[in-house]
Every structure is written in structure tokens, then in C-alpha cells.
Amino acid sequence: MTNWSVFKFGGNSLKDQESLERAIDLVSEFGNGRLLIVVSAMGKSTNALESYLEARINKDLILENRIWQELKDFHIEISKSLNLFDEMLRLGIEGELNRIRKQSIDSPYERLYDSIVSAGEILSSIILHAAIQTKFPNASWLDSRMVIKTNRSHKRADINLEYTERCIQDKLKNQKGVWISQGFIGASEQTKETTTLGREGSDYSAAIFAYSLKAKELTIWKDVPGLMSGDPKFFRNVQLLHEVPYDEAMEMAFFGASVIHPKTIQPLKRRDIVLNVGSFFDNKSKATKISNFNFLKPKIPCFLRKSNQTMIEVKSKDLSFLSDVQFSDIYNIFSNIGLTVNLAQHFATKGIFCISSEPRLIATAASKLNSYDIFLENDLVLYTIRNPDTESKNWLKRKGQPMMEQSSARMDQALLLE
Ligand code: ASP
Ligand code: MG
């Protein structure tokens, strides 16, 4: 272990003057150790950039210009509110926004997406860098595309971990102080073009930095108290979880605990790096600790909700039996397209799969599965209860008649129409 720590600030922790000031305080409180800060795009900038891209593809000039101007005003306003807006920062912000404006839209959609949507993290990191420099004048900015090395699967790139680790080590091993870099983005090893790791991927980037630096801990600062036994927006009487085993956190993240990205845990577990999910506004105790614990503490049922699910029924046209060979083909089709199956049930002549809705990808899957009868049902919600008890089982039953359900000692699941 080295003495690096990694902080991650998400979009909600960087959305206005107040949250940025709080982020600067947290870094100041950290003091003089070696600290790498990984940032997401500010506020809802990633969504705005996605809308900007759609507007450009649809040649909706008015909408395109409006979103672009809003993005510019938003970033400049935030910089001004912190008295940071000098010539350097103006050049940085305008440079990045002009870059996306000049970007030709002739390249393939996914490549274009990465080139344009990555601007959110670049803007956020240059503004936070300027802000941190007010307290730490030597704080440095690192372009994560120099070190996060991926394949060419644009919009959902996979990281080459060994190469990335080497690049991060080469860049940072003899450095100290505070460094600011971007989550979510990297660059293709072969083409050097910008890639992105999938929506909400900056927790994962932070985990990769922590892994590569053999950091002692990673703290993800959130605008919620920590990892809860359910999202308070959807579930009542939820409690803060104090200690969570890595495996439990992985399951919870996969089935909808949006507080952490599912891919975050594995690299940390491999190097025994503690993950703190801390409350941005109350950091006294870094609220939830995810580590090598044996048990969840407190040991209570945890309620998870994954909305925007699609159920795909894949049925043989002539009522012939579906063997493992066919099922494996079906799974290969999903995975090659980039769709993850969240819940599945196999029958003699059909399979039913619950998949997070991605209309473009699901349409591609349906066309590749044209030797079967396909039936789709959209707008579903997948409820998962970890460590269920009688009360939680009754609660799930009262939610309605599920389209799919599964139950085991550790977990109950139901796919419901809402
Ligand atoms: N800004 C990206 C997104 O909103 C990545 C992230 O926030 O983790 O998806
Ligand atoms: Mg974000």
C-alpha cells in the first residue's frame, strides 16, 4: 500500500457554488497527503451533452444552440460564483465547448458520443482544479486519457487494467500533493481517441485509480448519508448501513443501489482497499465502510429498485425445445451488443429475460433473434430484496402480480409493471 487516497466527487457534489465550496473544504480537511480527486461532470451536464448530440444528429439547430449556450452559461456562472473566472479558465471552458461545436457529426454514433459527452468531465475537472488551486497552489491536473487505456468499444469501453496501472504508476509514483482527474473517460490504446466507460462510470474510474495507486482508501462523496438499506425516495424506514462486505455491496450495486456503480467494487476488493461512501455535508464518520467484513451491519433487509426494465420473451417458432446451445447463443447476442441480463427464466420452449431498457440496443437484439418469436414489455421495475424476512416478503407481495419472480434464502426478486 502506498499513502495515496482517492476522492470521487459526483455531479451532485459539483452542481453549484455551495457544493463546490464544500468540496474544497473536504480537500482542505484532508490536508497535505497524496490525494487524487476524480470528478464527474457537473450537475446534469452529461444529460445535457447527450441531448446536445441528439439535437445535432436531428439537425435541430435551434435546440442545439440553446443547449450549447446553457452549458456554457452554467459552467461560466459556477466559475464566477467562486471568483475563479480568469482568462485561463475562460480559454479552457470555451476551448472545450468550441471543440464539440466544431466536431463533425459524420463519424459513427458511438465515437461521436464519446467525443462530445466527454466534455462534461473535462469542464468539471478544469473548474475544480482552478478551485482547489486557491487552497493548494501546486495542485495538478491530469488528463485521464493519458493513463486510462481502453479498447475501442466506444460508449462502453473496457479498461486494459495492466497497461492502465503501469501508466498511472509511471505518471504518479514520484508525485505528491493534490491531483485532479476525470472519471468516466479514457482513450483507446490503438487509436488514442477518447472513449467513455458507460453512464455513471466515474466511480469505476476512481476504483481503477485507487487500484493502480494501491491506495489505502477510496472515498466517494455523496449528497446522501451513505449507503442505505433502500433509496429513501422509494422506500420508507430505511437505515444507514455502517459496514458492508464487498460481495454484498457488489450485489446491491448491480441490482439498483445507484449510490455506487456495480463495477467499482471488484478492483477494490482485489487490493483490499476500503471504500467509504461519505456524506458530503456531514463527513464526521465516513458513513458507510465497504471492506472485507463478514456480515452486513446492521443486518437488515435491503430494498433495491431498478427501473426502466424491459422484459424480452424469446420463444421458438415451432414449439421446439430450447437447449443450452440455443440459450448460450441468445446470451451471446445480448452480451455482444452490450446488454446485461438482470434476471432470467428458462422454459422448455422459451426464455424470459429482464434487461435494462436501451431501445437502440434492444431493437438490434430483436433483429438478431429473428429466428424466434419475440415479445417485448417495457416500463417495468425490478425489485430486489437482499436478506429478506417475512415482513419484506409480504411487502413485495403487496406490490402486485409480478411478470417474473425469483426467491432464495439471500434474495427475493420481482419484476413489476408500475
Ligand atoms: N458524468 C457521467 C454520467 O453522468 C459519469 C458519472 O457521473 O459517473 O453518467
Ligand atoms: Mg454524472
XYZ file of C-alpha atoms and ligand atoms in Angstrom:
428
model
C 0.000 0.000 0.000
C 1.182 3.465 -0.777
C -0.060 6.505 1.026
C -2.343 7.714 -1.722
C -6.018 8.351 -1.045
C -8.619 8.820 -3.732
C -11.682 11.053 -3.549
C -14.523 10.941 -6.030
C -16.990 13.798 -6.427
C -20.108 13.087 -8.459
C -22.215 15.520 -10.453
C -24.470 16.303 -7.499
C -21.469 17.211 -5.378
C -20.333 19.677 -8.036
C -23.509 21.362 -9.116
C -23.393 24.861 -7.629
C -21.347 27.298 -5.577
C -22.300 25.729 -2.255
C -21.356 22.174 -3.242
C -18.064 23.266 -4.811
C -17.136 25.187 -1.681
C -17.907 22.095 0.334
C -15.704 20.002 -1.968
C -12.840 22.465 -1.465
C -13.345 22.243 2.334
C -13.208 18.461 2.257
C -9.954 18.556 0.321
C -8.547 21.145 2.753
C -9.554 18.998 5.719
C -7.750 16.084 4.114
C -4.550 18.087 4.497
C -1.194 17.528 2.906
C -1.139 13.853 1.979
C -1.137 12.431 -1.540
C -4.644 12.795 -2.860
C -6.081 12.056 -6.274
C -9.523 13.540 -6.961
C -11.715 12.004 -9.636
C -14.636 14.100 -10.848
C -17.826 13.572 -12.805
C -19.452 16.152 -14.993
C -21.114 18.961 -13.030
C -24.805 18.672 -12.176
C -26.735 17.265 -15.086
C -24.185 18.183 -17.759
C -23.860 14.641 -19.114
C -27.600 14.515 -19.822
C -27.363 17.947 -21.438
C -24.479 16.791 -23.632
C -26.453 13.727 -24.689
C -29.367 15.999 -25.650
C -26.944 18.278 -27.490
C -25.694 15.317 -29.504
C -29.251 14.198 -30.333
C -30.130 17.717 -31.445
C -27.119 17.786 -33.742
C -27.903 14.400 -35.218
C -31.508 15.510 -35.779
C -30.237 18.769 -37.283
C -32.336 20.761 -34.827
C -30.203 23.884 -34.952
C -32.266 25.918 -32.521
C -32.215 23.252 -29.826
C -28.537 22.542 -30.440
C -27.593 26.186 -29.959
C -29.793 26.554 -26.919
C -28.276 23.565 -25.105
C -24.752 24.631 -26.039
C -25.343 28.129 -24.681
C -26.901 26.742 -21.487
C -23.887 24.521 -20.941
C -21.570 27.462 -21.447
C -23.550 29.761 -19.136
C -23.789 27.074 -16.456
C -20.038 26.444 -16.318
C -19.138 30.117 -16.509
C -21.683 31.020 -13.797
C -20.276 28.416 -11.431
C -16.730 29.663 -12.055
C -17.813 33.250 -11.477
C -19.688 32.396 -8.287
C -16.368 31.160 -6.877
C -14.390 34.112 -8.251
C -12.367 31.798 -10.428
C -13.283 33.075 -13.849
C -9.984 34.411 -15.173
C -8.577 34.369 -18.681
C -7.084 30.892 -18.266
C -10.372 29.385 -17.217
C -12.288 31.227 -19.904
C -9.945 29.782 -22.519
C -10.281 26.321 -21.005
C -14.085 26.321 -20.874
C -14.591 27.953 -24.250
C -11.898 25.816 -25.827
C -13.653 22.608 -24.833
C -17.114 23.838 -25.802
C -15.867 25.137 -29.140
C -14.233 21.802 -29.753
C -17.535 19.933 -29.500
C -19.266 22.537 -31.616
C -16.738 22.084 -34.412
C -16.833 18.309 -34.185
C -18.073 16.855 -37.448
C -21.041 14.558 -36.989
C -20.035 12.265 -39.810
C -18.274 9.714 -37.644
C -20.059 6.631 -36.255
C -22.549 7.385 -33.472
C -20.639 5.804 -30.572
C -17.381 7.558 -31.446
C -19.181 10.836 -31.766
C -20.903 10.228 -28.448
C -17.588 9.783 -26.647
C -16.012 12.794 -28.257
C -18.922 15.054 -27.310
C -20.167 13.681 -23.999
C -16.639 13.513 -22.512
C -16.621 17.320 -22.472
C -18.627 17.287 -19.211
C -15.805 15.716 -17.218
C -13.142 17.878 -18.873
C -15.025 21.063 -17.988
C -15.734 19.904 -14.468
C -12.101 18.959 -13.834
C -10.660 22.233 -15.093
C -13.047 24.226 -12.918
C -12.413 22.096 -9.825
C -8.682 22.299 -10.484
C -8.858 26.094 -10.508
C -10.943 25.978 -7.316
C -8.559 23.640 -5.478
C -5.596 25.766 -6.543
C -6.961 28.595 -4.400
C -6.038 26.430 -1.382
C -3.344 24.228 -2.887
C -1.478 26.307 -5.485
C 0.549 23.295 -6.590
C -2.468 21.100 -7.262
C -2.097 19.427 -10.671
C -4.499 18.459 -13.429
C -4.204 15.072 -15.065
C -5.850 14.202 -18.356
C -7.217 10.735 -17.632
C -6.973 9.895 -21.339
C -3.195 9.786 -20.859
C -3.499 6.947 -18.354
C -6.885 5.198 -18.582
C -6.282 2.879 -21.534
C -9.245 1.123 -23.084
C -10.289 -0.909 -26.072
C -12.216 0.669 -28.939
C -15.718 -0.181 -27.734
C -16.909 3.385 -27.744
C -19.599 4.367 -25.226
C -18.884 1.287 -23.102
C -15.153 0.809 -23.304
C -13.301 -1.837 -21.313
C -10.154 -0.857 -19.489
C -6.848 -2.630 -20.098
C -6.041 -2.889 -16.415
C -2.363 -3.886 -16.593
C -1.457 -1.164 -19.067
C -3.530 1.415 -17.212
C -1.897 0.518 -13.923
C 1.543 0.963 -15.479
C 0.596 4.347 -16.966
C -0.843 5.579 -13.676
C 2.200 4.372 -11.761
C 4.588 5.979 -14.245
C 2.730 9.237 -14.048
C 2.119 9.465 -10.316
C 4.529 7.290 -8.396
C 7.009 10.075 -7.727
C 4.378 12.762 -7.294
C 2.790 14.191 -4.206
C 0.124 16.692 -3.230
C -3.303 17.008 -4.793
C -4.141 15.807 -8.293
C -7.407 16.278 -10.151
C -8.525 13.989 -12.954
C -11.699 12.866 -14.707
C -13.888 9.865 -14.214
C -15.889 8.194 -16.989
C -13.404 8.883 -19.795
C -10.315 7.230 -21.166
C -8.645 6.730 -24.525
C -8.367 3.841 -26.904
C -4.981 2.168 -26.746
C -4.914 1.719 -30.506
C -6.419 4.925 -31.868
C -5.807 7.292 -28.916
C -9.358 8.522 -29.431
C -11.485 9.444 -26.423
C -13.656 6.647 -25.061
C -16.217 6.518 -22.242
C -16.893 3.726 -19.785
C -20.693 3.755 -19.641
C -23.069 6.096 -17.818
C -22.256 6.646 -14.159
C -18.839 5.138 -14.827
C -16.758 7.583 -12.851
C -16.976 5.567 -9.611
C -15.389 2.789 -11.596
C -12.641 5.125 -12.831
C -11.990 6.160 -9.234
C -11.691 2.488 -8.264
C -9.207 1.907 -11.110
C -7.094 4.844 -9.966
C -7.218 3.567 -6.359
C -6.267 0.072 -7.515
C -3.384 1.292 -9.653
C -2.042 3.539 -6.915
C -2.517 0.785 -4.312
C -4.311 3.482 -2.365
C -5.299 2.965 1.238
C -8.860 4.094 0.657
C -11.317 5.498 -1.812
C -13.982 7.899 -0.600
C -16.986 8.598 -2.772
C -18.608 11.814 -1.553
C -22.353 11.818 -1.925
C -25.270 14.085 -1.214
C -26.898 11.234 0.735
C -25.863 9.988 4.195
C -24.099 6.892 2.785
C -25.259 3.521 1.540
C -28.776 2.999 2.886
C -30.901 -0.127 3.207
C -33.035 1.376 0.427
C -33.327 4.565 -1.552
C -35.354 6.916 0.717
C -37.046 8.299 -2.424
C -38.799 4.956 -2.872
C -38.692 3.083 0.440
C -39.776 4.044 3.929
C -37.961 3.380 7.225
C -34.611 2.785 5.601
C -31.440 2.798 7.695
C -27.859 3.710 7.090
C -25.578 0.710 6.568
C -22.364 1.067 8.566
C -20.390 -1.944 7.389
C -20.931 -3.733 4.117
C -18.935 -6.742 2.843
C -17.557 -6.250 -0.676
C -19.738 -9.035 -2.110
C -22.899 -7.619 -0.619
C -22.061 -4.163 -1.983
C -21.481 -5.678 -5.410
C -24.912 -7.351 -5.402
C -26.614 -4.221 -4.124
C -24.953 -2.036 -6.731
C -25.828 -4.453 -9.517
C -29.487 -4.607 -8.549
C -30.012 -0.897 -8.269
C -28.225 0.769 -5.351
C -27.422 3.760 -7.526
C -25.107 5.150 -4.856
C -22.262 3.088 -6.330
C -21.574 1.766 -9.808
C -21.501 -2.063 -9.854
C -18.039 -2.262 -11.430
C -16.484 -0.210 -8.630
C -16.143 -2.945 -6.046
C -14.116 -5.645 -7.762
C -10.831 -3.741 -8.260
C -11.005 -2.525 -4.667
C -11.634 -5.991 -3.316
C -8.649 -7.329 -5.225
C -6.339 -4.983 -3.336
C -8.236 -4.765 -0.081
C -8.862 -1.062 -0.490
C -11.557 0.316 1.805
C -14.393 2.109 0.065
C -16.052 4.866 2.095
C -19.337 6.241 0.906
C -19.332 9.518 2.769
C -21.909 12.176 3.292
C -20.847 15.327 1.557
C -22.315 17.644 4.161
C -21.558 15.587 7.270
C -18.215 13.862 6.997
C -17.659 13.155 10.702
C -17.851 9.462 10.221
C -17.183 8.418 6.654
C -20.632 6.960 6.828
C -20.573 3.556 5.108
C -17.456 1.416 5.007
C -17.259 -1.295 2.381
C -14.493 -3.747 3.086
C -13.597 -7.311 3.948
C -16.376 -7.632 6.528
C -18.080 -10.947 7.168
C -21.531 -9.516 7.781
C -23.687 -6.597 6.892
C -24.073 -4.214 9.829
C -26.859 -3.654 10.768
C -28.098 -6.967 9.383
C -31.439 -5.936 7.910
C -33.292 -6.487 4.640
C -32.085 -4.138 1.907
C -34.524 -2.893 -0.735
C -33.340 -2.243 -4.259
C -35.152 -0.920 -7.246
C -34.051 -0.944 -10.867
C -36.465 0.989 -13.054
C -36.660 1.235 -16.825
C -36.511 -2.505 -17.393
C -37.637 -4.389 -20.474
C -38.805 -7.975 -20.455
C -37.877 -9.899 -23.596
C -39.546 -13.197 -24.238
C -37.703 -15.331 -26.790
C -39.763 -18.282 -27.962
C -39.137 -20.981 -30.542
C -41.407 -20.500 -33.559
C -42.358 -24.153 -33.891
C -42.568 -25.072 -30.191
C -39.252 -26.898 -30.458
C -37.233 -27.399 -27.303
C -34.608 -24.732 -26.477
C -31.374 -26.441 -25.471
C -28.342 -24.992 -23.694
C -26.842 -24.331 -27.118
C -29.698 -22.019 -28.045
C -29.668 -20.328 -24.669
C -25.957 -19.728 -24.958
C -26.484 -18.205 -28.440
C -29.155 -15.908 -27.035
C -26.879 -14.770 -24.196
C -24.046 -14.207 -26.671
C -26.256 -11.992 -28.788
C -27.172 -9.893 -25.743
C -23.625 -9.608 -24.498
C -22.070 -8.816 -27.892
C -24.493 -5.938 -28.237
C -23.742 -4.726 -24.708
C -26.970 -5.753 -22.980
C -26.789 -7.250 -19.496
C -29.408 -9.698 -18.319
C -30.615 -8.780 -14.828
C -32.977 -11.690 -14.334
C -33.761 -14.746 -16.457
C -36.115 -17.686 -16.512
C -35.734 -20.665 -18.815
C -38.687 -22.745 -20.006
C -38.891 -25.684 -22.407
C -39.642 -23.601 -25.479
C -38.802 -20.086 -24.373
C -36.608 -17.863 -22.242
C -37.672 -14.696 -20.493
C -35.040 -12.059 -19.841
C -35.149 -8.837 -17.889
C -32.794 -6.243 -19.344
C -32.231 -2.535 -18.647
C -34.041 -0.672 -21.431
C -31.792 0.637 -24.155
C -34.159 0.958 -27.116
C -31.462 1.097 -29.816
C -29.674 -1.985 -28.476
C -32.847 -3.941 -27.767
C -34.037 -3.314 -31.328
C -30.697 -4.692 -32.575
C -31.051 -7.761 -30.333
C -34.625 -8.364 -31.541
C -33.494 -8.253 -35.164
C -30.643 -10.690 -34.486
C -33.100 -13.039 -32.780
C -35.412 -13.136 -35.786
C -35.463 -16.917 -35.916
C -37.567 -16.779 -32.711
C -40.875 -15.190 -31.802
C -40.102 -12.112 -29.729
C -42.378 -10.428 -27.265
C -41.344 -7.191 -25.503
C -42.803 -5.496 -22.444
C -41.362 -2.088 -21.470
C -41.523 0.258 -18.468
C -41.010 -2.394 -15.816
C -39.339 -2.158 -12.437
C -37.164 -4.867 -10.927
C -37.408 -5.024 -7.139
C -34.726 -6.922 -5.258
C -34.639 -7.576 -1.533
C -31.347 -8.756 -0.064
C -31.542 -10.631 3.258
C -35.327 -10.887 3.065
C -37.510 -11.559 6.126
C -41.208 -12.316 6.486
C -42.140 -8.681 6.597
C -40.202 -7.796 3.463
C -41.663 -10.817 1.645
C -45.176 -9.590 2.453
C -44.275 -6.113 1.345
C -43.137 -7.430 -2.039
C -46.337 -9.482 -2.458
C -48.440 -6.394 -1.872
C -46.663 -4.615 -4.744
C -48.693 -6.603 -7.268
C -48.598 -9.538 -9.620
C -45.035 -9.919 -10.934
C -44.213 -10.614 -14.594
C -41.215 -12.609 -13.322
C -40.166 -13.562 -9.809
C -37.388 -15.421 -8.063
C -36.772 -16.227 -4.440
C -33.848 -17.699 -2.496
C -32.574 -17.545 1.087
C -30.467 -14.452 0.392
C -32.618 -12.650 -2.127
C -36.192 -12.101 -3.392
C -36.879 -10.520 -6.763
C -39.984 -9.413 -8.630
C -40.371 -7.705 -11.990
C -43.422 -5.470 -11.933
C -45.345 -3.136 -14.132
C -45.592 0.283 -12.491
N -20.943 12.028 -15.940
C -21.162 10.644 -16.256
C -22.638 10.322 -16.109
O -23.395 11.146 -15.624
C -20.335 9.727 -15.436
C -20.670 9.717 -13.966
O -21.346 10.614 -13.458
O -20.234 8.816 -13.286
O -23.046 9.263 -16.475
Mg -22.627 12.263 -13.770
